[in-house]
Coordinates of C-alpha atoms and ligand atoms in Angstrom, one line a residue:
M196 CA 13.7 -50.0 -13.7
K197 CA 14.1 -46.9 -14.9
S198 CA 12.0 -44.2 -12.2
L199 CA 9.3 -42.2 -14.0
Q200 CA 9.4 -38.7 -14.1
S201 CA 6.4 -36.2 -14.2
V202 CA 4.8 -35.3 -17.1
R203 CA 6.4 -32.6 -19.0
G204 CA 5.4 -28.9 -18.0
M205 CA 3.9 -30.2 -14.5
H206 CA 5.7 -29.7 -11.7
D207 CA 6.5 -30.4 -8.5
I208 CA 6.6 -27.8 -5.2
L209 CA 9.3 -29.2 -3.0
P210 CA 8.8 -28.5 0.8
S211 CA 11.9 -25.7 0.3
D212 CA 9.4 -23.8 -1.8
V213 CA 6.2 -24.2 0.1
A214 CA 7.1 -21.2 2.5
A215 CA 7.3 -19.4 -0.2
W216 CA 3.9 -20.0 -1.6
Q217 CA 2.1 -20.1 1.5
W218 CA 3.1 -16.7 2.0
L219 CA 1.9 -15.5 -0.9
E220 CA -1.2 -17.7 -0.9
E221 CA -2.1 -16.3 2.5
R222 CA -1.4 -12.9 1.2
V223 CA -3.7 -13.0 -1.4
A224 CA -6.8 -14.8 0.6
T225 CA -6.0 -12.1 3.2
L226 CA -6.5 -9.3 0.6
M227 CA -9.4 -10.9 -1.2
D228 CA -11.6 -11.1 2.3
R229 CA -10.8 -7.2 2.8
Y230 CA -12.5 -6.3 -0.3
G231 CA -15.6 -8.7 0.6
F232 CA -14.6 -11.7 -1.8
A233 CA -15.5 -15.0 -0.4
E234 CA -13.8 -17.8 -1.7
I235 CA -15.6 -20.4 -4.1
R236 CA -14.0 -24.2 -4.7
I237 CA -14.8 -25.5 -7.9
P238 CA -14.0 -28.8 -9.3
L239 CA -10.8 -29.1 -11.5
V240 CA -12.5 -31.0 -14.3
E241 CA -15.7 -29.9 -16.2
K242 CA -17.5 -30.6 -19.4
T243 CA -15.7 -29.6 -22.6
E244 CA -18.4 -28.3 -23.6
L245 CA -18.2 -25.6 -20.9
F246 CA -15.1 -24.2 -22.3
T247 CA -15.6 -24.2 -25.8
R248 CA -18.9 -22.5 -25.5
A249 CA -17.5 -19.6 -22.8
I250 CA -14.1 -19.1 -24.2
G251 CA -14.8 -19.5 -27.7
Q252 CA -13.8 -21.2 -31.2
G253 CA -10.7 -19.4 -32.5
T254 CA -9.0 -18.9 -29.4
D255 CA -5.9 -20.5 -28.0
V256 CA -7.2 -22.4 -25.6
V257 CA -9.7 -23.9 -27.4
E258 CA -7.8 -24.6 -30.4
K259 CA -4.8 -26.1 -29.1
E260 CA -4.5 -25.9 -25.4
M261 CA -7.4 -28.2 -23.8
Y262 CA -6.8 -31.2 -21.7
A263 CA -9.9 -33.0 -22.9
F264 CA -10.5 -36.6 -23.0
D265 CA -13.4 -39.1 -22.8
D266 CA -13.9 -40.8 -19.8
R267 CA -15.4 -44.4 -19.3
N268 CA -18.9 -43.6 -20.0
G269 CA -17.7 -41.6 -23.1
D270 CA -18.8 -37.9 -22.0
S271 CA -15.8 -35.5 -23.1
L272 CA -14.6 -34.1 -20.2
C273 CA -12.0 -31.4 -19.6
L274 CA -9.2 -30.5 -17.1
R275 CA -10.0 -26.8 -16.3
P276 CA -7.6 -24.5 -18.8
E277 CA -9.3 -21.1 -16.7
G278 CA -11.5 -20.6 -13.5
T279 CA -14.0 -18.0 -15.0
A280 CA -16.2 -20.7 -16.9
G281 CA -16.3 -23.0 -14.1
V282 CA -17.0 -20.2 -12.0
V283 CA -20.2 -19.0 -13.7
R284 CA -21.2 -22.5 -14.0
A285 CA -21.8 -23.0 -10.4
V286 CA -23.1 -19.4 -9.5
L287 CA -25.3 -20.2 -11.9
Q288 CA -26.4 -23.8 -10.8
H289 CA -26.6 -22.6 -7.4
G290 CA -28.7 -19.8 -8.0
L291 CA -26.0 -17.3 -6.5
L292 CA -26.5 -14.2 -8.5
N293 CA -29.4 -12.6 -6.9
P294 CA -29.3 -10.2 -5.2
P295 CA -26.8 -8.8 -7.7
G296 CA -22.9 -8.1 -6.3
L297 CA -21.8 -11.5 -6.0
K298 CA -17.9 -11.3 -5.3
V299 CA -15.9 -14.5 -5.3
W300 CA -12.3 -15.5 -5.5
Y301 CA -10.8 -18.9 -6.5
S302 CA -7.1 -20.1 -6.4
G303 CA -6.2 -23.7 -7.7
P304 CA -4.3 -25.4 -10.6
M305 CA -5.3 -24.7 -14.3
F306 CA -3.9 -26.6 -17.1
R307 CA -3.2 -25.8 -20.9
H308 CA -1.3 -27.9 -23.3
E309 CA 1.4 -25.5 -24.6
R310 CA 4.9 -25.4 -25.3
P311 CA 6.5 -25.8 -21.8
Q312 CA 9.4 -22.9 -21.6
K313 CA 10.1 -20.5 -18.9
G314 CA 7.1 -18.5 -17.1
R315 CA 5.0 -20.9 -18.9
Q316 CA 3.6 -24.7 -17.9
R317 CA 1.0 -27.1 -18.5
Q318 CA 0.1 -27.5 -15.1
F319 CA 0.3 -23.7 -13.6
H320 CA -1.8 -21.9 -11.1
Q321 CA -4.2 -19.0 -10.9
T322 CA -6.0 -17.0 -8.3
G323 CA -9.1 -15.0 -9.7
A324 CA -11.5 -12.7 -8.5
E325 CA -15.4 -11.9 -10.1
V326 CA -18.0 -9.6 -9.7
F327 CA -21.3 -10.4 -10.7
G328 CA -24.1 -8.6 -11.4
L329 CA -22.9 -5.1 -11.4
D330 CA -22.3 -2.5 -14.5
A331 CA -20.7 0.5 -12.7
P332 CA -17.3 1.6 -13.8
A333 CA -16.5 1.8 -10.0
V334 CA -16.8 -1.9 -9.8
D335 CA -13.7 -2.3 -12.5
A336 CA -12.0 0.3 -10.5
E337 CA -12.3 -1.4 -7.4
L338 CA -10.7 -4.5 -8.7
I339 CA -8.2 -2.5 -10.4
A340 CA -7.6 -0.9 -7.1
L341 CA -7.3 -4.5 -5.4
G342 CA -4.6 -5.6 -7.8
T343 CA -2.7 -2.3 -7.4
R344 CA -2.7 -3.1 -3.5
L345 CA -1.4 -6.5 -4.0
W346 CA 1.4 -5.8 -5.7
R347 CA 2.1 -3.2 -3.6
E348 CA 1.8 -5.6 -0.4
L349 CA 4.2 -8.3 -2.4
G350 CA 6.9 -5.4 -2.3
I351 CA 6.5 -5.7 -6.3
E352 CA 4.7 -2.7 -7.5
R353 CA 8.0 -1.2 -9.0
H354 CA 8.1 -4.0 -11.7
V355 CA 4.4 -3.6 -12.8
E356 CA 2.7 -1.6 -15.3
L357 CA -1.2 -1.6 -15.7
E358 CA -2.5 -1.6 -19.5
L359 CA -6.0 -1.0 -20.1
N360 CA -8.0 -1.1 -23.1
S361 CA -11.9 -1.0 -23.8
L362 CA -13.1 -3.4 -26.3
G363 CA -16.8 -1.6 -26.4
D364 CA -19.9 -3.5 -26.8
R365 CA -21.1 -6.5 -29.0
D366 CA -22.3 -4.4 -32.1
D367 CA -19.3 -2.2 -31.7
R368 CA -17.2 -5.3 -32.3
A369 CA -19.1 -6.3 -35.1
R370 CA -18.4 -3.0 -36.5
Y371 CA -15.1 -3.0 -36.1
R372 CA -14.6 -6.6 -36.9
E373 CA -15.6 -5.3 -40.7
A374 CA -13.4 -2.6 -40.4
L375 CA -10.4 -4.6 -39.7
V376 CA -11.1 -7.4 -42.1
A377 CA -10.8 -4.5 -44.8
F378 CA -7.5 -3.8 -43.6
L379 CA -5.7 -6.9 -43.0
E380 CA -7.4 -8.7 -46.3
P381 CA -5.3 -6.8 -48.9
V382 CA -2.0 -7.9 -47.0
R383 CA -3.5 -11.7 -45.8
D384 CA -0.3 -12.9 -47.9
Q385 CA 2.0 -11.5 -45.0
L386 CA 0.1 -12.6 -42.1
D387 CA 1.1 -15.7 -40.3
E388 CA -0.9 -19.0 -40.7
D389 CA -2.9 -18.8 -37.8
S390 CA -3.8 -15.0 -38.4
R391 CA -5.0 -15.8 -42.0
R392 CA -7.2 -18.5 -40.7
R393 CA -8.6 -16.4 -38.1
L394 CA -9.1 -13.8 -40.5
E395 CA -12.0 -15.8 -41.6
T396 CA -13.0 -17.5 -38.1
N397 CA -12.2 -14.8 -35.6
P398 CA -10.4 -11.4 -36.7
L399 CA -9.8 -9.9 -33.4
R400 CA -7.8 -12.7 -32.2
I401 CA -5.5 -12.1 -34.5
F402 CA -4.4 -9.1 -31.8
D403 CA -3.1 -12.1 -29.8
S404 CA -0.7 -13.3 -32.6
K405 CA 3.1 -13.1 -31.1
V406 CA 4.5 -13.5 -34.6
P407 CA 6.6 -10.5 -35.1
T408 CA 5.9 -9.6 -38.6
T409 CA 1.9 -9.7 -37.8
Q410 CA 2.2 -7.8 -34.7
A411 CA 4.2 -4.9 -37.2
L412 CA 1.3 -5.0 -39.7
L413 CA -1.2 -4.4 -36.8
E414 CA 0.4 -1.2 -35.7
S415 CA -1.2 0.3 -38.1
A416 CA -4.6 -1.2 -38.3
P417 CA -7.8 0.5 -37.3
R418 CA -8.1 0.5 -33.6
L419 CA -11.0 -1.2 -31.8
I420 CA -11.2 2.2 -29.4
D421 CA -11.6 4.1 -31.8
H422 CA -14.9 2.2 -32.7
I423 CA -16.2 1.9 -29.3
G424 CA -20.0 3.6 -29.1
D425 CA -21.2 6.2 -26.1
G426 CA -21.9 3.8 -23.9
A427 CA -18.7 2.0 -23.7
R428 CA -17.0 5.4 -24.0
E429 CA -18.5 6.9 -21.5
H430 CA -17.7 3.9 -18.9
F431 CA -13.9 3.8 -20.0
R432 CA -14.0 7.5 -19.3
S433 CA -15.6 7.5 -16.2
L434 CA -12.9 4.6 -15.1
T435 CA -9.8 6.3 -15.9
D436 CA -11.2 9.4 -14.2
M437 CA -11.6 7.4 -11.0
L438 CA -8.3 5.7 -11.4
D439 CA -6.9 9.0 -11.8
A440 CA -8.5 10.3 -9.0
E441 CA -7.0 7.5 -7.0
G442 CA -3.8 8.0 -8.5
I443 CA -3.4 4.7 -10.2
A444 CA -1.1 4.8 -13.2
Y445 CA -2.0 3.2 -16.1
R446 CA -0.9 3.3 -20.2
I447 CA -3.9 2.6 -22.8
N448 CA -2.9 -0.2 -25.2
P449 CA -5.2 -0.4 -28.2
G450 CA -3.5 -3.7 -29.1
L451 CA -4.5 -5.2 -25.7
V452 CA -7.2 -7.7 -27.0
R453 CA -8.1 -10.4 -24.1
G454 CA -7.7 -13.9 -25.6
L455 CA -10.7 -15.0 -24.7
D456 CA -14.0 -14.6 -26.6
Y457 CA -16.0 -13.3 -23.6
Y458 CA -14.6 -10.1 -22.9
C459 CA -16.6 -6.6 -23.5
R460 CA -15.4 -3.3 -22.6
T461 CA -12.7 -2.8 -20.1
V462 CA -9.8 -5.1 -20.5
F463 CA -6.5 -4.7 -18.5
E464 CA -3.2 -6.9 -17.7
W465 CA -0.1 -6.2 -15.4
T466 CA 2.9 -6.6 -17.2
T467 CA 6.5 -6.6 -15.8
T468 CA 9.7 -6.5 -18.1
A469 CA 11.7 -8.3 -14.9
L470 CA 10.9 -12.0 -16.1
G471 CA 11.2 -12.3 -20.0
A472 CA 9.2 -13.2 -22.6
Q473 CA 5.9 -14.4 -20.2
G474 CA 5.6 -10.9 -19.1
T475 CA 2.0 -10.9 -18.3
I476 CA 1.6 -11.9 -14.5
C477 CA -2.3 -10.6 -14.1
A478 CA -4.7 -10.4 -16.9
G479 CA -8.9 -9.5 -16.6
G480 CA -11.9 -7.4 -18.0
R481 CA -15.4 -7.3 -18.7
Y482 CA -17.9 -10.3 -19.3
D483 CA -20.9 -8.9 -19.7
D484 CA -22.6 -11.7 -22.0
L485 CA -20.8 -14.7 -20.4
V486 CA -23.4 -15.3 -17.9
E487 CA -25.8 -15.1 -20.8
I488 CA -23.8 -17.4 -23.3
Q489 CA -23.9 -19.9 -20.3
G490 CA -27.5 -20.1 -19.8
G491 CA -28.2 -17.7 -17.6
K492 CA -30.4 -14.4 -17.5
P493 CA -28.2 -11.0 -19.0
T494 CA -25.9 -10.4 -16.0
P495 CA -22.6 -8.5 -16.3
G496 CA -20.0 -9.5 -14.6
I497 CA -16.3 -8.8 -14.4
G498 CA -12.6 -10.6 -13.0
F499 CA -9.0 -11.2 -13.4
A500 CA -6.8 -13.7 -12.9
M501 CA -2.9 -14.0 -12.0
G502 CA -0.4 -16.0 -12.7
M503 CA 0.5 -17.2 -9.4
E504 CA 4.2 -18.6 -10.5
R505 CA 4.9 -15.9 -12.4
L506 CA 4.1 -13.6 -9.2
L507 CA 6.4 -15.4 -7.0
E508 CA 9.2 -15.3 -9.4
L509 CA 9.0 -11.3 -9.2
V510 CA 8.4 -11.8 -5.3
K511 CA 12.0 -13.6 -5.2
A512 CA 13.3 -11.5 -7.9
E513 CA 12.9 -8.6 -5.4
G514 CA 15.3 -10.9 -2.8
K515 CA 12.5 -11.8 -0.5
Q516 CA 13.4 -14.9 1.8
F517 CA 11.0 -17.4 2.8
A518 CA 12.4 -19.2 6.0
N519 CA 10.3 -21.5 8.3
D520 CA 13.1 -23.2 9.9
P521 CA 12.6 -24.7 12.8
H522 CA 13.0 -22.7 16.2
A523 CA 14.5 -25.5 18.2
F524 CA 15.9 -29.0 18.3
L525 CA 15.5 -31.4 20.5
L526 CA 18.1 -34.2 21.5
G527 CA 19.2 -36.2 24.3
T528 CA 20.1 -39.5 25.8
E529 CA 17.5 -42.6 25.5
P530 CA 14.6 -43.0 26.4
V531 CA 13.4 -41.3 23.6
A532 CA 10.3 -41.0 25.8
A533 CA 11.8 -38.4 28.0
R534 CA 12.1 -35.9 24.9
L535 CA 8.6 -36.7 23.3
G536 CA 7.3 -35.9 26.8
L537 CA 9.2 -32.4 27.0
A538 CA 7.8 -31.8 23.3
E539 CA 4.3 -32.0 23.6
A540 CA 4.2 -29.8 27.2
L541 CA 6.5 -27.4 24.7
R542 CA 4.0 -27.5 22.1
D543 CA 0.7 -27.3 24.4
S544 CA 1.6 -24.5 26.2
W545 CA 3.2 -22.4 22.9
P546 CA 1.3 -23.2 19.7
G547 CA 4.2 -20.9 17.6
L548 CA 6.8 -23.1 18.5
R549 CA 8.7 -25.1 15.5
L550 CA 9.9 -27.6 17.3
V551 CA 11.7 -31.0 16.1
T552 CA 12.6 -33.8 18.3
D553 CA 14.9 -35.9 17.4
L554 CA 13.3 -39.5 17.2
Q555 CA 16.9 -41.5 15.6
G556 CA 19.2 -41.0 18.9
G557 CA 22.1 -42.3 18.8
S558 CA 25.4 -40.5 19.7
F559 CA 25.0 -36.7 20.5
K560 CA 27.7 -36.2 17.8
A561 CA 25.0 -37.6 15.5
Q562 CA 22.3 -35.5 16.8
F563 CA 23.8 -32.6 17.0
K564 CA 24.8 -33.2 13.3
R565 CA 20.8 -33.7 12.4
A566 CA 20.2 -30.7 14.6
D567 CA 22.5 -28.4 12.4
R568 CA 20.8 -29.7 9.1
S569 CA 17.5 -28.9 10.4
G570 CA 18.4 -25.3 10.3
A571 CA 16.9 -24.9 13.7
R572 CA 18.5 -22.0 15.9
L573 CA 18.6 -23.9 18.7
A574 CA 19.4 -27.4 20.1
L575 CA 17.6 -28.3 23.6
V576 CA 19.5 -30.8 25.2
L577 CA 18.1 -33.3 27.4
G578 CA 21.0 -35.5 28.5
E579 CA 21.3 -37.3 31.6
Q580 CA 22.5 -34.8 33.8
E581 CA 19.6 -32.3 33.0
L582 CA 17.1 -35.1 33.6
E583 CA 18.3 -36.3 36.9
A584 CA 18.3 -32.2 37.6
G585 CA 14.8 -31.2 35.9
T586 CA 16.7 -29.2 33.6
V587 CA 17.4 -28.4 29.9
S588 CA 20.9 -27.4 28.3
V589 CA 20.3 -24.8 25.6
K590 CA 23.0 -24.2 22.6
D591 CA 23.0 -21.5 19.9
L592 CA 23.4 -23.2 16.8
K593 CA 23.8 -20.4 14.1
G594 CA 26.0 -18.3 16.7
D595 CA 28.8 -18.7 19.7
A596 CA 26.5 -17.2 23.1
P597 CA 27.6 -19.8 25.8
Q598 CA 25.2 -22.8 26.6
E599 CA 22.6 -22.0 29.2
T600 CA 21.1 -23.9 31.7
V601 CA 17.3 -23.5 32.3
A602 CA 14.8 -25.4 34.6
R603 CA 12.4 -27.3 32.9
Q604 CA 9.5 -25.4 34.5
A605 CA 10.8 -21.9 32.7
L606 CA 11.8 -23.1 29.6
G607 CA 8.9 -22.2 27.7
D608 CA 8.9 -18.4 29.1
W609 CA 12.9 -18.6 28.2
L610 CA 12.0 -19.8 24.7
C611 CA 9.3 -17.0 24.4
R612 CA 11.8 -14.5 25.6
Y613 CA 14.1 -15.7 23.5
F614 CA 12.1 -15.6 20.1
D615 CA 10.7 -12.1 21.1
G616 CA 7.2 -13.4 21.3
G617 CA 7.1 -15.3 18.3
V618 CA 6.3 -18.6 19.6
H619 CA 2.9 -17.6 21.0
S620 CA 0.6 -18.5 18.0
P621 CA 1.0 -20.3 14.8
S622 CA 3.5 -17.9 12.4
K623 CA 2.2 -16.8 9.0
Ligands
ATP110 P1 -0.6 -15.6 -22.9 O1 -0.8 -14.6 -23.7 O2 0.6 -15.6 -21.9 O3 -0.7 -16.9 -22.8 P2 -3.2 -16.0 -21.7 O4 -4.1 -14.8 -22.5 O5 -3.6 -17.3 -22.4 O6 -1.7 -15.1 -21.5 P3 -4.7 -15.9 -19.7 O7 -5.6 -17.1 -19.8 O8 -5.3 -14.4 -19.2 O9 -3.5 -15.7 -20.3 O10 -4.1 -16.1 -17.9 C1 -3.7 -15.1 -16.9 C2 -2.6 -15.4 -16.4 O11 -2.4 -16.7 -15.8 C3 -1.4 -15.1 -17.3 O12 -1.2 -13.4 -17.5 C4 -0.2 -15.7 -16.6 O13 0.2 -15.0 -15.8 C5 -0.9 -16.9 -16.2 N1 -0.8 -18.0 -17.2 C6 -1.1 -18.4 -18.2 N2 -1.0 -19.6 -19.0 C7 0.1 -19.6 -18.4 C8 0.9 -21.0 -18.3 N3 0.7 -21.8 -19.4 N4 2.0 -20.9 -17.2 C9 2.0 -20.1 -16.4 N5 1.4 -19.1 -16.2 C10 0.5 -19.0 -17.2
MG111 MG1 -2.2 -18.4 -23.3

């Protein structure tokens, strides 16, 4: 029988790649903690209505990309395409919005039925952060500072650029919508099909079009940032002043209209040219109306989500290596129980030691072959001689240092010196 393959656009992360993922996840988690964000974990499946309401009709996600299905009770459910809607549902459901100032982050798989290609999968991973109840521009500035610091700590800052725009408030967008429609109506024949439809349903979304002819038309369109009211304008000016003061570089991109309906005021994206066409690694903005749309009291909010696959690709493009090869490979003569005993004693004392024990036995030649294949630095040999003398022979598998014989009792200290203390505590 033919073996089955994974679903198109949904990828395995193999053991050889997991060290890189863990490295990235650990760095992100630590940084969130340093900024006072607490992790929240929400279900992968929500009611479909949650997303249609929050993300909005006329968006790519709701129109074409949702994995929605009827469960056995006939309820319409959906694999989450993004995290914010579920986080808002959760914090409302559990009454976490009082007092104002809740800061949470999440991480995990998201699902969108789009055309798989480089940088675009059907199951992909996002990490996001959200702040609720605070409307000051300093909140926007701090979130952007967090992102900026993360790129620096991941070593990718030279590849990313911050783009910034303001969408104004609801009334601003209503007025702008009229101006945009008046501009596009006379040239509607030159728009792509999706954009023509959006001209009726959700004209701002036309800015999300990736069709070059549409993009070209939009270049001379009226700009939303010129239509925003005093409140939003002051907010934006104050934000850019703070970014200037902190030395955070940005480019104002008037065509930046985030694809989800709930955004207002500040929107931003970090983009890179190093990954080809799918160049946005992190995107976010303010969503002061979203909590209300979801049935809560009016509560401002702001957040962002980063695409973890794209981030990792950038990190790897910088040449970073992720090795978690074992420190040592323990082999020897029968019985295997002698090896198990020594291995457990070493693990008791040295929680940072990555040790593999040969459990298959057989000839020394075969065991040394497995030791080499394991990637371990050292082979620890417990042969008949060593067993009798209470010693262990240590052989360098990567260099040609002479073999050493170490007393069993002293082996732990010897390894600790050899690995420069790196076996004291679990490595990160
Ligand atoms: P795009 O315009 O590229 O479709 P988007 O507006 O749909 O992006 P967001 O919903 O803002 O993307 O998601 C935030 C980030 O998540 C993106 O910047 C990207 O890094 C990542 N992302 C989104 N969709 C995918 C996908 N299908 N595969 C991999 N990463 C993705
Ligand atoms: Mg998309």
